[in-house]
Coordinates of C-alpha atoms in Angstrom, one line a residue:
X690 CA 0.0 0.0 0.0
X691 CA 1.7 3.4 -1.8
X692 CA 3.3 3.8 -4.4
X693 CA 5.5 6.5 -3.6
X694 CA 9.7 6.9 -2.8
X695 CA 9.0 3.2 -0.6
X696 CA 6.9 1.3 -2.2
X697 CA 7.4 2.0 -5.8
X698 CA 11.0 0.9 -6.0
X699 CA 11.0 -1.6 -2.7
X700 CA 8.2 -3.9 -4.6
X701 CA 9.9 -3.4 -7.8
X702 CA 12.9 -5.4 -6.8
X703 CA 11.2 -7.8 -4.8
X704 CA 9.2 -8.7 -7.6
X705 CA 12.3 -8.5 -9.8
X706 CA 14.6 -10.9 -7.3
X707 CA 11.0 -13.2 -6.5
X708 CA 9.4 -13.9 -10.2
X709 CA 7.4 -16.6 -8.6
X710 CA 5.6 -14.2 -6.1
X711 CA 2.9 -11.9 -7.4
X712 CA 3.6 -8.0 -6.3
X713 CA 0.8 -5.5 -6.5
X714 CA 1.4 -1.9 -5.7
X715 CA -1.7 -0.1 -5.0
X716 CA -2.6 3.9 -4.4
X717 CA -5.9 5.6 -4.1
X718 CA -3.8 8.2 -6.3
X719 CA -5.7 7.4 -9.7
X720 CA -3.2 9.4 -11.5
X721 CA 0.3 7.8 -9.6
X722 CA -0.3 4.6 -10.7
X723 CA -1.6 5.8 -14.2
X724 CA 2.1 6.9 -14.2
X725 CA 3.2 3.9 -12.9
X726 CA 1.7 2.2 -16.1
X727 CA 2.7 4.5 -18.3
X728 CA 3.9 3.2 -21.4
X729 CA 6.5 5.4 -21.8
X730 CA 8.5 4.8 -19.2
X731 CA 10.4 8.4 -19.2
X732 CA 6.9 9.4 -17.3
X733 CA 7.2 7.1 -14.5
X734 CA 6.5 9.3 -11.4
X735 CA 9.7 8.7 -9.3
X736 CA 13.2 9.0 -11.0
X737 CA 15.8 6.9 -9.7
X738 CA 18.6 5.4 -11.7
X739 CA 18.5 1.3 -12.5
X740 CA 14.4 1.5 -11.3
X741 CA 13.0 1.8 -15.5
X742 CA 14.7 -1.4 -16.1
X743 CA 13.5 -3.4 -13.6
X744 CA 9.8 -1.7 -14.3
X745 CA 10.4 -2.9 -17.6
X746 CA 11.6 -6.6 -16.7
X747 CA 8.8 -7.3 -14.5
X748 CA 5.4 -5.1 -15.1
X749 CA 2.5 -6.8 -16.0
X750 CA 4.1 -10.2 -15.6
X751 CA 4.4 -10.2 -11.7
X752 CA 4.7 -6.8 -11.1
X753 CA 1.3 -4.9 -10.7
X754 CA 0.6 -1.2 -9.9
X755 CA -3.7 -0.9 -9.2
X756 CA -6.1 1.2 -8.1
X757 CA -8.3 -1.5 -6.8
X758 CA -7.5 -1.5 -3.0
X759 CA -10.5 -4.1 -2.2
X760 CA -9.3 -6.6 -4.6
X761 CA -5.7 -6.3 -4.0
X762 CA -5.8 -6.6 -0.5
X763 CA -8.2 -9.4 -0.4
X764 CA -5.9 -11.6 -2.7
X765 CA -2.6 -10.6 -0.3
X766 CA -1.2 -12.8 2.1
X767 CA 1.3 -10.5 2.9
X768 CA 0.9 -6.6 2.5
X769 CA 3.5 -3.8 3.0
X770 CA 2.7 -0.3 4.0
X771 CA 4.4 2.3 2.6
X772 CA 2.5 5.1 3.0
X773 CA 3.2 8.4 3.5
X774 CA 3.8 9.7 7.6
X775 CA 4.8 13.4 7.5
X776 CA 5.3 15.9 10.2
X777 CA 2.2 17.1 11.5
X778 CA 1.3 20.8 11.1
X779 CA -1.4 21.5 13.3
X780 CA -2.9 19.9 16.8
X781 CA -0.7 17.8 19.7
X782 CA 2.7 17.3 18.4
X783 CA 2.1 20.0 15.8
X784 CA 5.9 20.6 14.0
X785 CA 7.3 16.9 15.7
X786 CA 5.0 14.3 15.4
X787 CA 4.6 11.9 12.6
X788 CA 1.0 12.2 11.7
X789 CA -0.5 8.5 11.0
X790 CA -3.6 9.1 9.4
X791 CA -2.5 7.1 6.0
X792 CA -1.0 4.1 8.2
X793 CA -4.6 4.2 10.2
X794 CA -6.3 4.1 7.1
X795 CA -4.3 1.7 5.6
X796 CA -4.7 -0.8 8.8
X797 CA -8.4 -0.1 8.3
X798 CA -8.5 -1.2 5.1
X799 CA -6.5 -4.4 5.7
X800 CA -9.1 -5.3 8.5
X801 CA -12.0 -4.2 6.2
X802 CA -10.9 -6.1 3.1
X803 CA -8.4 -8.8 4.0
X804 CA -9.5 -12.8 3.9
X805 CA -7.8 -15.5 6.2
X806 CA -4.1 -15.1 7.6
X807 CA -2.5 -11.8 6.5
X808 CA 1.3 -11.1 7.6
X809 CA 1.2 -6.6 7.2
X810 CA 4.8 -5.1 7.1
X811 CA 5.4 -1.6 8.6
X812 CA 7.8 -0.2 5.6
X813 CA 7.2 3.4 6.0
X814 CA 9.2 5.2 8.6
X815 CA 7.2 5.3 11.6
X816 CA 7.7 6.3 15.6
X817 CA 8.1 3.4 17.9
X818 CA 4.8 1.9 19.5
X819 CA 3.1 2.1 15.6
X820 CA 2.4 -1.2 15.7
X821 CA 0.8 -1.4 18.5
X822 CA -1.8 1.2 17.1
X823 CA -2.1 -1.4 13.9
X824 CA -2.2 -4.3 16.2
X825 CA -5.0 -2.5 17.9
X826 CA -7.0 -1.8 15.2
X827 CA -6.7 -5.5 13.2
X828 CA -7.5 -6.7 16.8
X829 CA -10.9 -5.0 16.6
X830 CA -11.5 -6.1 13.2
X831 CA -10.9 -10.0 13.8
X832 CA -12.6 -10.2 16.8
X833 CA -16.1 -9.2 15.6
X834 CA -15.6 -10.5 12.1
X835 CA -17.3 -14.0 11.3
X836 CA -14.7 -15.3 9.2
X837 CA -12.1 -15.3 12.2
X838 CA -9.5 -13.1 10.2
X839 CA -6.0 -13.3 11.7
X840 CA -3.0 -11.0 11.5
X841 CA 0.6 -10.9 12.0
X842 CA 2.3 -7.6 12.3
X843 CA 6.0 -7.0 11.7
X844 CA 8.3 -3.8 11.3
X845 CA 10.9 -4.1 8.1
X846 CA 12.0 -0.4 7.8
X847 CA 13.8 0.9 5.0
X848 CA 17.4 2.1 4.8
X849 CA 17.4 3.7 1.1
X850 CA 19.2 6.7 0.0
X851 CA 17.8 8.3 -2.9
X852 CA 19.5 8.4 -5.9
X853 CA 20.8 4.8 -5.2
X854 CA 17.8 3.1 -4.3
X855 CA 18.0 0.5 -6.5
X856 CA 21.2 -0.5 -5.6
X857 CA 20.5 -0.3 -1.7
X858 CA 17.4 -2.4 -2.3
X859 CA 19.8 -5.0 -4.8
X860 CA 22.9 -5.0 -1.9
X861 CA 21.7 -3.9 1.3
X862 CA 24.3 -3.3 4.2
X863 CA 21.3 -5.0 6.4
X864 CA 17.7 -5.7 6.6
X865 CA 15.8 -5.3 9.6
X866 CA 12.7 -7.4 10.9
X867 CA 11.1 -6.8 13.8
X868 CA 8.7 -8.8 14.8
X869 CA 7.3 -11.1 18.0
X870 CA 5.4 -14.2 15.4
X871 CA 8.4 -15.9 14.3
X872 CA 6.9 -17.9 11.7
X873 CA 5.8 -14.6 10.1
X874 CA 9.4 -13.2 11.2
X875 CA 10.7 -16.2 9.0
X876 CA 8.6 -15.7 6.1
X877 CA 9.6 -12.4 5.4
X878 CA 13.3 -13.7 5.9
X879 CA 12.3 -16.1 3.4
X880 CA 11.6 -13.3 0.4
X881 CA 14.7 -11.6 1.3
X882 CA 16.9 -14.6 0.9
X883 CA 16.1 -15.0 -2.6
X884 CA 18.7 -12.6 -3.1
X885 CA 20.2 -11.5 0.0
X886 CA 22.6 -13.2 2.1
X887 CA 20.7 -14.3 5.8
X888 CA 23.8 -13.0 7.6
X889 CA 22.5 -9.4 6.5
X890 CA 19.1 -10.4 7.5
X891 CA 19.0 -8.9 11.4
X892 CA 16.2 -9.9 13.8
X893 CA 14.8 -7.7 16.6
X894 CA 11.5 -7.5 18.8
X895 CA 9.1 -4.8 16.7
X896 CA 10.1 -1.8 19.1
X897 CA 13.8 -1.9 18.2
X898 CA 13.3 -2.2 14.4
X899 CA 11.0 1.1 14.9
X900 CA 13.4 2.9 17.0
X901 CA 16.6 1.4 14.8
X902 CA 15.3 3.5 11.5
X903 CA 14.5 6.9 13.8
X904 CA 18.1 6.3 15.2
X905 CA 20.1 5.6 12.0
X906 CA 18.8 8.9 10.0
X907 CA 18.8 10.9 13.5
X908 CA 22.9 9.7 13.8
X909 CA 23.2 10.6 9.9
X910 CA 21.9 13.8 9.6
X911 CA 23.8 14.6 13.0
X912 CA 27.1 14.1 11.2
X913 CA 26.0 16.5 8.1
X914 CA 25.3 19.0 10.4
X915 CA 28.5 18.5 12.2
X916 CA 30.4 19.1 9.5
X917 CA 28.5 22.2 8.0
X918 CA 29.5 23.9 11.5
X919 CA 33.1 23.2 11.3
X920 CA 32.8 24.1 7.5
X921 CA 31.5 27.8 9.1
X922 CA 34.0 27.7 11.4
X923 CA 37.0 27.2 8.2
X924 CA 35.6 29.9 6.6
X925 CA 36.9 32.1 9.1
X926 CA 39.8 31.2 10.7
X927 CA 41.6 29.7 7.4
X928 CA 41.4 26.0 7.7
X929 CA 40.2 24.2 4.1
X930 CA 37.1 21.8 5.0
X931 CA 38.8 19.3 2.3
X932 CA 42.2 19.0 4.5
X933 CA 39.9 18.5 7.6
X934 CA 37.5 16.3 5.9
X935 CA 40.1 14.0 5.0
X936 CA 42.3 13.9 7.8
X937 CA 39.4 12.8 10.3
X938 CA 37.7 10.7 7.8
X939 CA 41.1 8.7 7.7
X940 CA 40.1 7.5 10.7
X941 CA 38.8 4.2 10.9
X942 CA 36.7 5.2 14.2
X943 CA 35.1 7.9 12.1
X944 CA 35.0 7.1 8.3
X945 CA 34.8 9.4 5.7
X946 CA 31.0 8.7 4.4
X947 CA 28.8 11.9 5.2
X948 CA 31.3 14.4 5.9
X949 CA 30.6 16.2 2.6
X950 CA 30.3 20.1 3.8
X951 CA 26.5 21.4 1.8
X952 CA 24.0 23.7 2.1
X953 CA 22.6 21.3 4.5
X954 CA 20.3 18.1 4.6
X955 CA 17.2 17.7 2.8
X956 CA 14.9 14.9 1.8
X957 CA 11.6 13.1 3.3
X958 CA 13.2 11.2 6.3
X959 CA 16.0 13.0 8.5
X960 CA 13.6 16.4 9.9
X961 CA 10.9 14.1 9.9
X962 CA 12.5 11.3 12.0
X963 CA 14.8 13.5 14.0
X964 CA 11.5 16.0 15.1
X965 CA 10.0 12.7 15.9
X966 CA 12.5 11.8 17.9
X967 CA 12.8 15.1 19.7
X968 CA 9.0 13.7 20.3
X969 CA 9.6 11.2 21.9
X970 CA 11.6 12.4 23.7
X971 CA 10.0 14.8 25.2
X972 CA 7.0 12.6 25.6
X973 CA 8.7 10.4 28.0
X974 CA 10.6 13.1 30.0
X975 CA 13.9 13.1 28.7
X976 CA 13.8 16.6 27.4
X977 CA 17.3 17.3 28.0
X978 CA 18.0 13.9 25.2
X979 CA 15.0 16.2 23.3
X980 CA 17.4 19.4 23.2
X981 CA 20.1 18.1 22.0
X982 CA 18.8 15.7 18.8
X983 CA 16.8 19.4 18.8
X984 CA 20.0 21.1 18.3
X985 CA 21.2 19.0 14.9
X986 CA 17.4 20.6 13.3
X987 CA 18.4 24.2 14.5
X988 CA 22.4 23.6 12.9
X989 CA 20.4 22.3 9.6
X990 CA 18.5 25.6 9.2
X991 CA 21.3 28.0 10.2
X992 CA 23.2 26.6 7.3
X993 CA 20.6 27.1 4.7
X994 CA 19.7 30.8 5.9
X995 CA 23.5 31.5 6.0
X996 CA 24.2 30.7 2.6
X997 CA 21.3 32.7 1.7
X998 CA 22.6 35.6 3.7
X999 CA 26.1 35.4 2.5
X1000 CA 25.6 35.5 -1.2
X1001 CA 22.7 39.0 -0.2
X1002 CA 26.3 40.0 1.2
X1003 CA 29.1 39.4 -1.5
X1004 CA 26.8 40.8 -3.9
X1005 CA 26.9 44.3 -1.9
X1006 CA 24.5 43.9 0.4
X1007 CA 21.3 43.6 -2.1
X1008 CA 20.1 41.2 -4.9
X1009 CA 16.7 43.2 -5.9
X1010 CA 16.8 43.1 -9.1
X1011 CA 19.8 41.0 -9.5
X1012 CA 19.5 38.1 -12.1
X1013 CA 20.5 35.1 -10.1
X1014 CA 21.2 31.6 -11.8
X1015 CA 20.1 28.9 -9.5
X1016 CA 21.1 25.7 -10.4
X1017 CA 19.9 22.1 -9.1
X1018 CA 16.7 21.9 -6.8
X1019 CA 16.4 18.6 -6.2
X1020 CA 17.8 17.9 -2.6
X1021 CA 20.6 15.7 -3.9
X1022 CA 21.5 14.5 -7.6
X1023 CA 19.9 11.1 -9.1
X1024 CA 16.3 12.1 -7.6
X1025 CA 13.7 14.0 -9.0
X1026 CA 12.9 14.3 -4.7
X1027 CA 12.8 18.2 -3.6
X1028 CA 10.7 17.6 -0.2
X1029 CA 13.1 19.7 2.5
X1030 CA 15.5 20.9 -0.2
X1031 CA 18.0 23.4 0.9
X1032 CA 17.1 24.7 -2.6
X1033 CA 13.5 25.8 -1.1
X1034 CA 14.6 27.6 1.9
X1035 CA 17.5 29.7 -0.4
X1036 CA 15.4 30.6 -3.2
X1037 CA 12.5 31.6 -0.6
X1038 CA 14.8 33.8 1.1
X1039 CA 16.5 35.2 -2.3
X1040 CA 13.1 36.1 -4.2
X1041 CA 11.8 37.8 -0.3
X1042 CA 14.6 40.2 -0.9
X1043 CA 14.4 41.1 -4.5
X1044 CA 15.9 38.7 -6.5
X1045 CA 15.0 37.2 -9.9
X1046 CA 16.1 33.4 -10.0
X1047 CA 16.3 31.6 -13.3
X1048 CA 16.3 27.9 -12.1
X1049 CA 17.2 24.7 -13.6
X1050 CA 17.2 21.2 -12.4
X1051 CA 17.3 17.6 -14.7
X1052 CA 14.7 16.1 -13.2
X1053 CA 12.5 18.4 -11.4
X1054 CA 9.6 19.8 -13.1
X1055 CA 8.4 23.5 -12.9
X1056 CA 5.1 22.4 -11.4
X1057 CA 7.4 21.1 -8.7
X1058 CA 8.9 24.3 -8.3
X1059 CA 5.9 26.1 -7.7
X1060 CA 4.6 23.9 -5.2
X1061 CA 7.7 24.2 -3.1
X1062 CA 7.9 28.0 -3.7
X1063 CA 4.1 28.6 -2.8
X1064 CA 5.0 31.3 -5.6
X1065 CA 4.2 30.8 -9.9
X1066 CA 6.8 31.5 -12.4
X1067 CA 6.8 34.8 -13.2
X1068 CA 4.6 35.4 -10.1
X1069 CA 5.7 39.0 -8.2
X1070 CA 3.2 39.7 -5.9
X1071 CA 2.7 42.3 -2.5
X1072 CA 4.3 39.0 -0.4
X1073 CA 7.3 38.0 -2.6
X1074 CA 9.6 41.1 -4.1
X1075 CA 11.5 39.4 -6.5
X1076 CA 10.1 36.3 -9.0
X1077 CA 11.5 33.4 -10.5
X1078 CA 11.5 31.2 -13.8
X1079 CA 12.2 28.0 -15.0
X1080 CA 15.3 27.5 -17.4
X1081 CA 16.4 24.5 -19.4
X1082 CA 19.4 26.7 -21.3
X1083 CA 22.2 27.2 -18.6
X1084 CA 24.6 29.0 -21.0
X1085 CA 21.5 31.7 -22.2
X1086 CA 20.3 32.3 -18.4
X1087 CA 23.5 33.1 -17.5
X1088 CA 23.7 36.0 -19.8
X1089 CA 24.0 39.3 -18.2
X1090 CA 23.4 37.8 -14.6
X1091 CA 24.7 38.7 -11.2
X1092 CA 25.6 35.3 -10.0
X1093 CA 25.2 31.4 -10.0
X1094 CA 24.7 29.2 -7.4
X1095 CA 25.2 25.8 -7.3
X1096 CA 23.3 24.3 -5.1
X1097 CA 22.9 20.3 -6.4
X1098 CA 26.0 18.5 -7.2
X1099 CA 24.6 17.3 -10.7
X1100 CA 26.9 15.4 -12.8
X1101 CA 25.6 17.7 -16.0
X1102 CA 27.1 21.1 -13.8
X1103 CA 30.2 18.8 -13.2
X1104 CA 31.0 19.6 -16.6
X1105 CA 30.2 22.7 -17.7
X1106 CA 32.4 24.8 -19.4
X1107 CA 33.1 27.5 -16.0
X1108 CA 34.8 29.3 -18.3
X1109 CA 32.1 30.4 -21.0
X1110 CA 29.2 30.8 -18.3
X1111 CA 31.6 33.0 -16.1
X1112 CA 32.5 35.3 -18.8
X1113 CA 28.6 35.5 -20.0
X1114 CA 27.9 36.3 -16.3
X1115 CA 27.4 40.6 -15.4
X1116 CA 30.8 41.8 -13.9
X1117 CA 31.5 42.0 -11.2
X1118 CA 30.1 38.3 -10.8
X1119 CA 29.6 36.0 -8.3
X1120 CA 30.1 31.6 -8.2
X1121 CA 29.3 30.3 -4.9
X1122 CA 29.8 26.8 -5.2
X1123 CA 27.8 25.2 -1.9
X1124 CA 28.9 21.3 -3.2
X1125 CA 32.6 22.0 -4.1
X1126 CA 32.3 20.9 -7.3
X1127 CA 34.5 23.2 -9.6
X1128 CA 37.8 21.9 -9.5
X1129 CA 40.4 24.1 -7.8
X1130 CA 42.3 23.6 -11.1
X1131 CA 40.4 26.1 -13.1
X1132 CA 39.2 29.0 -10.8
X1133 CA 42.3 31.3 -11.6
X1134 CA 40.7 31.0 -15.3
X1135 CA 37.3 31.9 -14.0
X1136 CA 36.4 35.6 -15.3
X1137 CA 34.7 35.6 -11.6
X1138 CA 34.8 36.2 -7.8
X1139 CA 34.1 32.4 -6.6
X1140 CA 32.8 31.2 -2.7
X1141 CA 33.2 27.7 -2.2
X1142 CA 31.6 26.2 0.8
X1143 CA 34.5 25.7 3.8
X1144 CA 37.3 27.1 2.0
X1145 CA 38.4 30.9 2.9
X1146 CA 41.2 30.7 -0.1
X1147 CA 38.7 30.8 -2.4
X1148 CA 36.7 33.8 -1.2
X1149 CA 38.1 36.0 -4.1
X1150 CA 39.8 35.2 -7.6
X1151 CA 42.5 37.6 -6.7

């Protein structure tokens, strides 16, 4: 049950590595899973690399995307939700809490509609003591229902990183199970050793595995934010991030992954989980634990709002009116995913002071755009000062304008030609480079003043 970021890809391999099992995604999104059957598979409504092939090896053979919730679920003996649980916005918990309406609904559908034994998977990221709230609700279905339904839950969260989904899904580090009905426990186990070794395959009791996932983004995001201060903290007193970066990621007790200085973290899962945590937290007392996972959210923002403020301050102070070239919204490369891009939160703050952005991303659409913006291309209303519109020529937008920020490391900017675009740009001109992607190799050709993130050296093409 949906057939979003999760489910989408997570049933696609299954049913890739499993040809003998049937795998139905459904969504009461008429329109998603039209997409999802799209012919054309260019207009499949998630973009991750490796995911069109294995659409195309295994839809309509065992590998079903439907609308039809009652039939689906009635023919499952196993059913994975992987639905959507976003912060909630208003009421208790308002700004922390996940809300659960679509996991309630699903569980109420899997009572309504389900026949015999049915094993339902938590896959979506949920706070700890979710289960208990399906339990509780199956519980109330099978015990007035004449047929005598039964119902195992387990938790079996996922661990993807967009952009490589795919490949997480294909070679996990580890799968999780949580779970207290072993022989459901062992079933699942069962699809996942079709292709993945059992040592991987971990077992816990269903509050770990729901704590385990909140934990593991929580500790990841914790070391993005980490490094973004100590990026700050280069800028200023002369240190280059890349030195520090690679002398502590040399060590073993400390590794180098996540320690890539950016414009800060983005994506569905680390606010989410780490606000829940901070949640929890605070729900059972421990609000000084609350503070601090608190403090990794506050780093995150700071970052973001910097950035924004620095480039309102190397271009003297003011960017009304300025043309600035904006380029990658997504919140990393490889995903067509903007939910919490640091994107949003710079643009926002650019157009609120007078900016005009010309934007470009691969994958994203302008629809997209607008959503996150709250604000239509072209759009300059009494709320917003400046205005904003979508580009697909780089080398045309950059005509005549102020500056260009690179704000997603693409593979496309990767290799640009730095040269061309700077001298196109309106001198004096601006690169602020938030990913560190221009090599240090060509800046003394660059017809511009350049800002990389973490690295005071390169303040000004002198």
């Amino acid at each position: 049950i949906g057939a979003g970021y999760v489910g989408g890809p997570t049933m696609s391999v299954i049913a890739d590595k499993c040809p003998n099992i049937k795998v139905t995604v459904i969504d009461i999104d008429d329109k998603k899973i039209s997409s999802w059957n799209d012919v054309d598979l260019r207009n499949l409504p998630i973009f991750e690399p490796g995911l069109k092939e294995v659409i195309e090896r295994c839809r309509n053979k065992n590998l079903f995307f439907s609308s039809d919730i009652k039939k689906s679920i009635s023919e499952a003996d196993m059913i994975f939700i992987s639905v959507n649980t976003p912060t909630k916005n208003k009421g208790f918990g308002a700004g922390y809490a996940s809300d659960l309406k679509w996991v309630e609904s699903s569980a109420r559908q899997v009572a309504e509609f389900s026949q015999g034994h049915t094993i339902i998977v938590e896959k979506s990221t949920v706070p700890v003591k979710t289960a208990e709230l399906i339990q509780e609700i199956l519980k109330s279905s099978s015990s007035s229902d004449e047929y005598k339904k039964t119902f195992s839950v387990l938790s079996s969260p996922e661990f993807l990183a967009e952009g490589t989904a795919i490949k997480d899904l294909e070679n996990p580090d580890r799968v999780l199970i949580g779970g207290e009905d072993q022989n459901a426990m062992e079933s699942l186990s069962n699809i996942y050793k079709n292709w993945i070794p059992k040592e991987k395959i971990l077992k816990t009791n269903i509050w770990s595995s729901e704590l385990s996932k909140l934990t593991a983004n929580a500790f990841l995001a914790q070391r993005v934010s980490s490094i973004n201060a100590i990026s700050a903290l280069c800028e200023t007193t002369g240190a280059e991030i890349s030195e520090v970066v690679m002398a502590i990621g040399s060590d073993k007790r400390i590794g180098s992954k996540f320690l890539s200085p950016s414009p800060g973290f983005g994506g569905s899962c680390f606010k989410k989980d780490i606000l829940n945590l901070v949640y929890l937290c605070r729900f059972y007392g421990l609000n000084d634990v609350a503070n601090y996972w608190e403090q990794v959210m506050f780093m995150n923002n700071w970052q973001k709002h910097r950035i924004s403020s620095l480039i309102i301050q190397k271009l003297f102070g003011t960017v009304s009116s300025k043309k600035i070239l904006i380029l990658g919204f997504s919140f990393k490369p490889e995903t067509n995913d903007t939910r919490e891009s640091p994107a949003i939160e710079i643009c926002k703050d650019l157009i609120e002071n007078g900016a005009e952005l010309l934007i470009n991303d691969p994958k994203v659409s302008k629809v997209q755009i607008e959503i996150e913006l709250g604000l239509k291309e072209f759009e300059n209303n009494n709320r917003n000062i400046g205005k904003w519109q979508f580009i697909t020529d780089i080398n045309k937008a950059a005509e005549n304008a102020d500056a260009i920020v690179i704000v997603t490391e693409w593979e496309e900017y990767k290799n640009l030609n730095w040269r061309k675009l700077s001298d196109l740009l309106r001198k004096p001109s601006w690169i602020f480079d938030t990913r560190g992607i221009i090599p240090i190799s060509l800046l003394k050709e660059l017809n511009s003043y350049y800002w990389q993130i973490g690295s005071p050296s390169k303040n000004y093409n002198d």
